[in-house]
Amino acid sequence: MTRRLRHALTASVFVLAGAAIGCNGGAGGPPAKDAGGGTVKTGDGKVVSQAAANAFNEGVASMSQHDAANDWTDAHCESTAAKFKKANDEQQGIFFEALYNAGVAYQRCKNDAAAKQIFSDILSKKSDFHRARVQVALYEYAADGDVEKAMGQMEQAIKDAEFKNEEALVNLAILEMTRDSSTGGQGCDNDFDCAKLNLQRALAINDGFMPAFNQLAVYYLESAKKKAGQVKGKGRVAAAAGKKKKADSQALELAALVVSQALRKNPKYAPVHNTSGLISAELGDLSAAARAFGTARQLDPKFFEAHMNYAAVNLQFRGFKQAEAAYREA
């Protein structure tokens, strides 16, 4: 585990359930209606105008389009964020879900300065906006490496969300696995046990949440290595594998099972393929590992760890040309 924590997850986008595109009523115009004729409201109960809903839905459509095409550019991020900012303006600057989505749009192009500024602005106006708290905590953790502070922020976000924020639960689990303390909490004996519990809670909220599936597989992989007395991994394959104790086979089988379930849910989620490669490498099947890492880097050309893992495995195959190309891409 490293401080690249915030890259482990892709922030979820808010949607307005059932809000249809309608006639533009302008700022303060008529309220948006859902399919059943009910008034559309923000998370804190404020009525959403039709004009704001139109701009918001256009932003969501743009986000979905570029996610599907995987063709994000700085211009695409800026134009998508602008749609959400327009929705916020139509709501007199208090449409925090729209502002949050603008921050997520900037994240798609790694414009972290703009994204963090938006998330921080949201928190300054609405301190219990838990999804923004998660993102700010991740940025701060990437900068200072203070795991205790980051865990405290995740726990606060979970409380503010009334235990219904799966992103915060998964990030807390990652932090717990990073700290790896022998001291546990309510319902768990140590940090690894607590991490597993939080991942299960995340999947109970959303059984299709891929980051939770992926991290659960990582949990079993790291548990297998811990039982064998290996040093905790960092999500990468060693470039030159020396002699080491064999990881616990039962835990590895559980990790592989979780990966299999995850890929049935979403075969295009690159981090799961990367984790699959790590498991295969631990099992000694470098051919399968190379295929999995190759798939991960094809699905996400900006996936640094997948490039590094693909290169490391190819070095062990003596595939120097492939390894060199992967290192250059990384």
PDB file of C-alpha atoms in Angstrom, residues 52-259:
ATOM      1  CA  ALA A  52     -30.854  23.631 -12.954  1.00  0.00           C
ATOM      2  CA  ALA A  53     -31.998  20.065 -13.633  1.00  0.00           C
ATOM      3  CA  ASN A  54     -31.508  20.550 -17.374  1.00  0.00           C
ATOM      4  CA  ALA A  55     -27.925  21.749 -16.942  1.00  0.00           C
ATOM      5  CA  PHE A  56     -27.225  19.011 -14.394  1.00  0.00           C
ATOM      6  CA  ASN A  57     -28.546  16.237 -16.630  1.00  0.00           C
ATOM      7  CA  GLU A  58     -26.556  17.589 -19.570  1.00  0.00           C
ATOM      8  CA  GLY A  59     -23.460  17.340 -17.395  1.00  0.00           C
ATOM      9  CA  VAL A  60     -24.257  13.752 -16.402  1.00  0.00           C
ATOM     10  CA  ALA A  61     -24.825  12.840 -20.059  1.00  0.00           C
ATOM     11  CA  SER A  62     -21.479  14.369 -20.995  1.00  0.00           C
ATOM     12  CA  MET A  63     -19.763  12.503 -18.167  1.00  0.00           C
ATOM     13  CA  SER A  64     -21.305   9.200 -19.241  1.00  0.00           C
ATOM     14  CA  GLN A  65     -20.399   9.786 -22.891  1.00  0.00           C
ATOM     15  CA  HIS A  66     -16.718  10.467 -22.230  1.00  0.00           C
ATOM     16  CA  ASP A  67     -16.437   7.711 -19.625  1.00  0.00           C
ATOM     17  CA  ALA A  68     -17.803   5.209 -22.137  1.00  0.00           C
ATOM     18  CA  ALA A  69     -15.507   6.441 -24.914  1.00  0.00           C
ATOM     19  CA  ASN A  70     -12.540   6.863 -22.549  1.00  0.00           C
ATOM     20  CA  ASP A  71     -11.657  10.000 -24.497  1.00  0.00           C
ATOM     21  CA  TRP A  72     -11.300  12.612 -21.760  1.00  0.00           C
ATOM     22  CA  THR A  73      -9.312  15.717 -22.685  1.00  0.00           C
ATOM     23  CA  ASP A  74      -8.793  18.957 -20.776  1.00  0.00           C
ATOM     24  CA  ALA A  75     -11.407  20.586 -23.005  1.00  0.00           C
ATOM     25  CA  HIS A  76     -13.931  17.819 -22.323  1.00  0.00           C
ATOM     26  CA  CYS A  77     -13.373  18.113 -18.583  1.00  0.00           C
ATOM     27  CA  GLU A  78     -13.763  21.877 -18.660  1.00  0.00           C
ATOM     28  CA  SER A  79     -16.954  21.783 -20.738  1.00  0.00           C
ATOM     29  CA  THR A  80     -18.485  19.051 -18.570  1.00  0.00           C
ATOM     30  CA  ALA A  81     -17.600  20.879 -15.358  1.00  0.00           C
ATOM     31  CA  ALA A  82     -19.114  24.054 -16.835  1.00  0.00           C
ATOM     32  CA  LYS A  83     -22.484  22.328 -17.216  1.00  0.00           C
ATOM     33  CA  PHE A  84     -22.517  21.387 -13.544  1.00  0.00           C
ATOM     34  CA  LYS A  85     -21.383  24.872 -12.543  1.00  0.00           C
ATOM     35  CA  LYS A  86     -24.256  26.299 -14.579  1.00  0.00           C
ATOM     36  CA  ALA A  87     -26.655  24.035 -12.681  1.00  0.00           C
ATOM     37  CA  ASN A  88     -25.244  25.368  -9.423  1.00  0.00           C
ATOM     38  CA  ASP A  89     -25.637  28.960 -10.618  1.00  0.00           C
ATOM     39  CA  GLU A  90     -29.281  28.247 -11.509  1.00  0.00           C
ATOM     40  CA  GLN A  91     -29.740  27.224  -7.857  1.00  0.00           C
ATOM     41  CA  GLN A  92     -28.174  30.424  -6.525  1.00  0.00           C
ATOM     42  CA  GLY A  93     -24.906  28.676  -5.636  1.00  0.00           C
ATOM     43  CA  ILE A  94     -26.284  26.050  -3.242  1.00  0.00           C
ATOM     44  CA  PHE A  95     -26.549  23.016  -5.547  1.00  0.00           C
ATOM     45  CA  PHE A  96     -23.748  21.081  -3.873  1.00  0.00           C
ATOM     46  CA  GLU A  97     -24.347  17.845  -5.787  1.00  0.00           C
ATOM     47  CA  ALA A  98     -23.744  19.762  -9.020  1.00  0.00           C
ATOM     48  CA  LEU A  99     -20.600  21.391  -7.652  1.00  0.00           C
ATOM     49  CA  TYR A 100     -19.325  18.003  -6.519  1.00  0.00           C
ATOM     50  CA  ASN A 101     -19.822  16.586 -10.003  1.00  0.00           C
ATOM     51  CA  ALA A 102     -17.846  19.519 -11.416  1.00  0.00           C
ATOM     52  CA  GLY A 103     -14.979  18.474  -9.169  1.00  0.00           C
ATOM     53  CA  VAL A 104     -15.281  14.873 -10.344  1.00  0.00           C
ATOM     54  CA  ALA A 105     -15.154  16.086 -13.958  1.00  0.00           C
ATOM     55  CA  TYR A 106     -11.853  17.829 -13.263  1.00  0.00           C
ATOM     56  CA  GLN A 107     -10.524  14.644 -11.675  1.00  0.00           C
ATOM     57  CA  ARG A 108     -11.078  12.786 -14.933  1.00  0.00           C
ATOM     58  CA  CYS A 109      -8.250  14.872 -16.438  1.00  0.00           C
ATOM     59  CA  LYS A 110      -6.064  14.837 -13.317  1.00  0.00           C
ATOM     60  CA  ASN A 111      -6.765  18.532 -12.710  1.00  0.00           C
ATOM     61  CA  ASP A 112      -6.474  17.924  -9.002  1.00  0.00           C
ATOM     62  CA  ALA A 113      -5.940  21.554  -8.053  1.00  0.00           C
ATOM     63  CA  ALA A 114      -9.303  22.576  -9.530  1.00  0.00           C
ATOM     64  CA  ALA A 115     -11.046  19.507  -8.109  1.00  0.00           C
ATOM     65  CA  LYS A 116      -9.682  19.975  -4.596  1.00  0.00           C
ATOM     66  CA  GLN A 117     -10.655  23.650  -4.623  1.00  0.00           C
ATOM     67  CA  ILE A 118     -14.249  22.762  -5.469  1.00  0.00           C
ATOM     68  CA  PHE A 119     -14.467  20.031  -2.829  1.00  0.00           C
ATOM     69  CA  SER A 120     -12.958  22.360  -0.214  1.00  0.00           C
ATOM     70  CA  ASP A 121     -15.415  25.117  -1.137  1.00  0.00           C
ATOM     71  CA  ILE A 122     -18.312  22.693  -0.672  1.00  0.00           C
ATOM     72  CA  LEU A 123     -17.079  21.702   2.785  1.00  0.00           C
ATOM     73  CA  SER A 124     -16.657  25.336   3.810  1.00  0.00           C
ATOM     74  CA  LYS A 125     -20.355  25.906   3.059  1.00  0.00           C
ATOM     75  CA  LYS A 126     -21.757  22.517   4.086  1.00  0.00           C
ATOM     76  CA  SER A 127     -19.518  20.670   6.528  1.00  0.00           C
ATOM     77  CA  ASP A 128     -21.608  17.483   6.502  1.00  0.00           C
ATOM     78  CA  PHE A 129     -21.337  16.972   2.727  1.00  0.00           C
ATOM     79  CA  HIS A 130     -19.623  13.648   3.257  1.00  0.00           C
ATOM     80  CA  ARG A 131     -18.582  12.847  -0.303  1.00  0.00           C
ATOM     81  CA  ALA A 132     -16.607  16.089  -0.547  1.00  0.00           C
ATOM     82  CA  ARG A 133     -14.995  15.310   2.817  1.00  0.00           C
ATOM     83  CA  VAL A 134     -13.773  11.978   1.438  1.00  0.00           C
ATOM     84  CA  GLN A 135     -12.128  13.642  -1.554  1.00  0.00           C
ATOM     85  CA  VAL A 136     -10.463  16.393   0.487  1.00  0.00           C
ATOM     86  CA  ALA A 137      -9.175  13.784   2.940  1.00  0.00           C
ATOM     87  CA  LEU A 138      -7.637  11.788   0.086  1.00  0.00           C
ATOM     88  CA  TYR A 139      -5.884  14.845  -1.319  1.00  0.00           C
ATOM     89  CA  GLU A 140      -4.510  15.748   2.101  1.00  0.00           C
ATOM     90  CA  TYR A 141      -3.365  12.184   2.710  1.00  0.00           C
ATOM     91  CA  ALA A 142      -1.552  12.140  -0.633  1.00  0.00           C
ATOM     92  CA  ALA A 143       0.276  15.292   0.479  1.00  0.00           C
ATOM     93  CA  ASP A 144       1.118  14.551   4.118  1.00  0.00           C
ATOM     94  CA  GLY A 145       0.818  10.764   4.542  1.00  0.00           C
ATOM     95  CA  ASP A 146      -0.946  11.210   7.900  1.00  0.00           C
ATOM     96  CA  VAL A 147      -2.922   7.962   8.032  1.00  0.00           C
ATOM     97  CA  GLU A 148      -4.501   8.716  11.425  1.00  0.00           C
ATOM     98  CA  LYS A 149      -5.882  12.051  10.237  1.00  0.00           C
ATOM     99  CA  ALA A 150      -7.159  10.515   7.020  1.00  0.00           C
ATOM    100  CA  MET A 151      -8.893   7.711   8.913  1.00  0.00           C
ATOM    101  CA  GLY A 152     -10.527  10.254  11.204  1.00  0.00           C
ATOM    102  CA  GLN A 153     -11.899  12.141   8.202  1.00  0.00           C
ATOM    103  CA  MET A 154     -13.239   8.933   6.642  1.00  0.00           C
ATOM    104  CA  GLU A 155     -14.915   7.959   9.898  1.00  0.00           C
ATOM    105  CA  GLN A 156     -16.515  11.409  10.113  1.00  0.00           C
ATOM    106  CA  ALA A 157     -17.749  11.107   6.522  1.00  0.00           C
ATOM    107  CA  ILE A 158     -19.253   7.703   7.298  1.00  0.00           C
ATOM    108  CA  LYS A 159     -21.067   9.127  10.325  1.00  0.00           C
ATOM    109  CA  ASP A 160     -22.326  12.125   8.340  1.00  0.00           C
ATOM    110  CA  ALA A 161     -23.604   9.698   5.690  1.00  0.00           C
ATOM    111  CA  GLU A 162     -25.309   7.562   8.342  1.00  0.00           C
ATOM    112  CA  PHE A 163     -23.100   4.642   7.232  1.00  0.00           C
ATOM    113  CA  LYS A 164     -24.352   4.854   3.624  1.00  0.00           C
ATOM    114  CA  ASN A 165     -21.211   6.099   1.856  1.00  0.00           C
ATOM    115  CA  GLU A 166     -19.541   3.120   0.187  1.00  0.00           C
ATOM    116  CA  GLU A 167     -16.596   5.191  -1.072  1.00  0.00           C
ATOM    117  CA  ALA A 168     -15.709   6.285   2.458  1.00  0.00           C
ATOM    118  CA  LEU A 169     -15.995   2.705   3.721  1.00  0.00           C
ATOM    119  CA  VAL A 170     -13.659   1.373   1.035  1.00  0.00           C
ATOM    120  CA  ASN A 171     -11.138   4.154   1.555  1.00  0.00           C
ATOM    121  CA  LEU A 172     -11.248   3.569   5.301  1.00  0.00           C
ATOM    122  CA  ALA A 173     -10.566  -0.118   4.655  1.00  0.00           C
ATOM    123  CA  ILE A 174      -7.554   0.769   2.492  1.00  0.00           C
ATOM    124  CA  LEU A 175      -6.227   3.032   5.242  1.00  0.00           C
ATOM    125  CA  GLU A 176      -6.763   0.340   7.856  1.00  0.00           C
ATOM    126  CA  MET A 177      -4.808  -2.139   5.753  1.00  0.00           C
ATOM    127  CA  THR A 178      -2.074   0.473   5.353  1.00  0.00           C
ATOM    128  CA  ARG A 179      -1.819   1.137   9.096  1.00  0.00           C
ATOM    129  CA  ASP A 180      -2.133  -2.584   9.921  1.00  0.00           C
ATOM    130  CA  SER A 181      -2.494  -2.097  13.669  1.00  0.00           C
ATOM    131  CA  SER A 182      -3.078  -5.019  16.024  1.00  0.00           C
ATOM    132  CA  THR A 183      -5.704  -2.905  17.788  1.00  0.00           C
ATOM    133  CA  GLY A 184      -9.219  -3.365  16.482  1.00  0.00           C
ATOM    134  CA  GLY A 185     -12.557  -1.682  16.925  1.00  0.00           C
ATOM    135  CA  GLN A 186     -16.199  -2.514  17.420  1.00  0.00           C
ATOM    136  CA  GLY A 187     -16.806  -5.938  15.877  1.00  0.00           C
ATOM    137  CA  CYS A 188     -13.211  -6.503  14.739  1.00  0.00           C
ATOM    138  CA  ASP A 189      -9.965  -7.579  16.411  1.00  0.00           C
ATOM    139  CA  ASN A 190      -7.379  -5.660  14.361  1.00  0.00           C
ATOM    140  CA  ASP A 191      -7.050  -3.312  11.409  1.00  0.00           C
ATOM    141  CA  PHE A 192      -7.213  -6.091   8.817  1.00  0.00           C
ATOM    142  CA  ASP A 193     -10.369  -7.506  10.395  1.00  0.00           C
ATOM    143  CA  CYS A 194     -11.884  -4.014  10.487  1.00  0.00           C
ATOM    144  CA  ALA A 195     -10.981  -3.501   6.826  1.00  0.00           C
ATOM    145  CA  LYS A 196     -12.782  -6.684   5.830  1.00  0.00           C
ATOM    146  CA  LEU A 197     -15.842  -5.624   7.825  1.00  0.00           C
ATOM    147  CA  ASN A 198     -15.933  -2.206   6.154  1.00  0.00           C
ATOM    148  CA  LEU A 199     -15.600  -3.744   2.695  1.00  0.00           C
ATOM    149  CA  GLN A 200     -18.516  -6.044   3.460  1.00  0.00           C
ATOM    150  CA  ARG A 201     -20.511  -3.021   4.625  1.00  0.00           C
ATOM    151  CA  ALA A 202     -19.743  -1.222   1.368  1.00  0.00           C
ATOM    152  CA  LEU A 203     -20.951  -4.188  -0.677  1.00  0.00           C
ATOM    153  CA  ALA A 204     -24.089  -4.398   1.462  1.00  0.00           C
ATOM    154  CA  ILE A 205     -24.853  -0.801   0.437  1.00  0.00           C
ATOM    155  CA  ASN A 206     -24.034  -1.386  -3.232  1.00  0.00           C
ATOM    156  CA  ASP A 207     -23.337  -4.939  -4.366  1.00  0.00           C
ATOM    157  CA  GLY A 208     -22.100  -3.632  -7.708  1.00  0.00           C
ATOM    158  CA  PHE A 209     -19.511  -1.231  -6.301  1.00  0.00           C
ATOM    159  CA  MET A 210     -16.377  -2.388  -8.096  1.00  0.00           C
ATOM    160  CA  PRO A 211     -13.786  -0.687  -5.857  1.00  0.00           C
ATOM    161  CA  ALA A 212     -15.166  -2.681  -2.913  1.00  0.00           C
ATOM    162  CA  PHE A 213     -14.905  -5.936  -4.860  1.00  0.00           C
ATOM    163  CA  ASN A 214     -11.368  -5.093  -5.909  1.00  0.00           C
ATOM    164  CA  GLN A 215     -10.228  -4.130  -2.428  1.00  0.00           C
ATOM    165  CA  LEU A 216     -11.777  -7.276  -0.955  1.00  0.00           C
ATOM    166  CA  ALA A 217      -9.668  -9.314  -3.384  1.00  0.00           C
ATOM    167  CA  VAL A 218      -6.619  -7.269  -2.348  1.00  0.00           C
ATOM    168  CA  TYR A 219      -7.527  -7.941   1.287  1.00  0.00           C
ATOM    169  CA  TYR A 220      -7.442 -11.717   0.736  1.00  0.00           C
ATOM    170  CA  LEU A 221      -4.214 -11.419  -1.270  1.00  0.00           C
ATOM    171  CA  GLU A 222      -2.492  -9.428   1.467  1.00  0.00           C
ATOM    172  CA  SER A 223      -3.900 -11.769   4.121  1.00  0.00           C
ATOM    173  CA  ALA A 224      -2.378 -14.709   2.254  1.00  0.00           C
ATOM    174  CA  LYS A 225       1.004 -13.019   2.243  1.00  0.00           C
ATOM    175  CA  LYS A 226       0.743 -12.025   5.903  1.00  0.00           C
ATOM    176  CA  LYS A 227       0.032 -15.611   6.915  1.00  0.00           C
ATOM    177  CA  ALA A 228       3.180 -16.653   5.071  1.00  0.00           C
ATOM    178  CA  GLY A 229       5.198 -13.988   6.842  1.00  0.00           C
ATOM    179  CA  GLN A 230       5.824 -11.990   3.682  1.00  0.00           C
ATOM    180  CA  VAL A 231       6.318  -8.244   3.723  1.00  0.00           C
ATOM    181  CA  LYS A 232       3.105  -6.359   2.989  1.00  0.00           C
ATOM    182  CA  GLY A 233       2.764  -5.623  -0.710  1.00  0.00           C
ATOM    183  CA  LYS A 234       2.458  -2.312  -2.527  1.00  0.00           C
ATOM    184  CA  GLY A 235       0.237  -3.425  -5.374  1.00  0.00           C
ATOM    185  CA  ARG A 236       3.168  -4.261  -7.620  1.00  0.00           C
ATOM    186  CA  VAL A 237       5.139  -7.287  -8.738  1.00  0.00           C
ATOM    187  CA  ALA A 238       8.809  -7.392  -7.829  1.00  0.00           C
ATOM    188  CA  ALA A 239      10.992  -6.988 -10.904  1.00  0.00           C
ATOM    189  CA  ALA A 240      13.169  -9.890  -9.835  1.00  0.00           C
ATOM    190  CA  ALA A 241      11.398 -12.435  -7.669  1.00  0.00           C
ATOM    191  CA  GLY A 242      13.711 -14.092  -5.160  1.00  0.00           C
ATOM    192  CA  LYS A 243      12.984 -16.954  -2.841  1.00  0.00           C
ATOM    193  CA  LYS A 244      10.074 -16.265  -0.529  1.00  0.00           C
ATOM    194  CA  LYS A 245       7.637 -18.133   1.579  1.00  0.00           C
ATOM    195  CA  LYS A 246       4.623 -19.401  -0.296  1.00  0.00           C
ATOM    196  CA  ALA A 247       1.455 -17.438   0.422  1.00  0.00           C
ATOM    197  CA  ASP A 248      -1.500 -19.130   2.086  1.00  0.00           C
ATOM    198  CA  SER A 249      -3.307 -21.016  -0.677  1.00  0.00           C
ATOM    199  CA  GLN A 250      -6.772 -20.835   0.882  1.00  0.00           C
ATOM    200  CA  ALA A 251      -6.676 -17.034   1.115  1.00  0.00           C
ATOM    201  CA  LEU A 252      -5.356 -16.834  -2.453  1.00  0.00           C
ATOM    202  CA  GLU A 253      -8.257 -18.983  -3.617  1.00  0.00           C
ATOM    203  CA  LEU A 254     -10.664 -16.592  -1.885  1.00  0.00           C
ATOM    204  CA  ALA A 255      -8.954 -13.650  -3.585  1.00  0.00           C
ATOM    205  CA  ALA A 256      -9.299 -15.358  -6.968  1.00  0.00           C
ATOM    206  CA  LEU A 257     -12.963 -16.108  -6.259  1.00  0.00           C
ATOM    207  CA  VAL A 258     -13.695 -12.457  -5.474  1.00  0.00           C
ATOM    208  CA  VAL A 259     -11.934 -11.413  -8.696  1.00  0.00           C
TER     209      VAL A 259
END
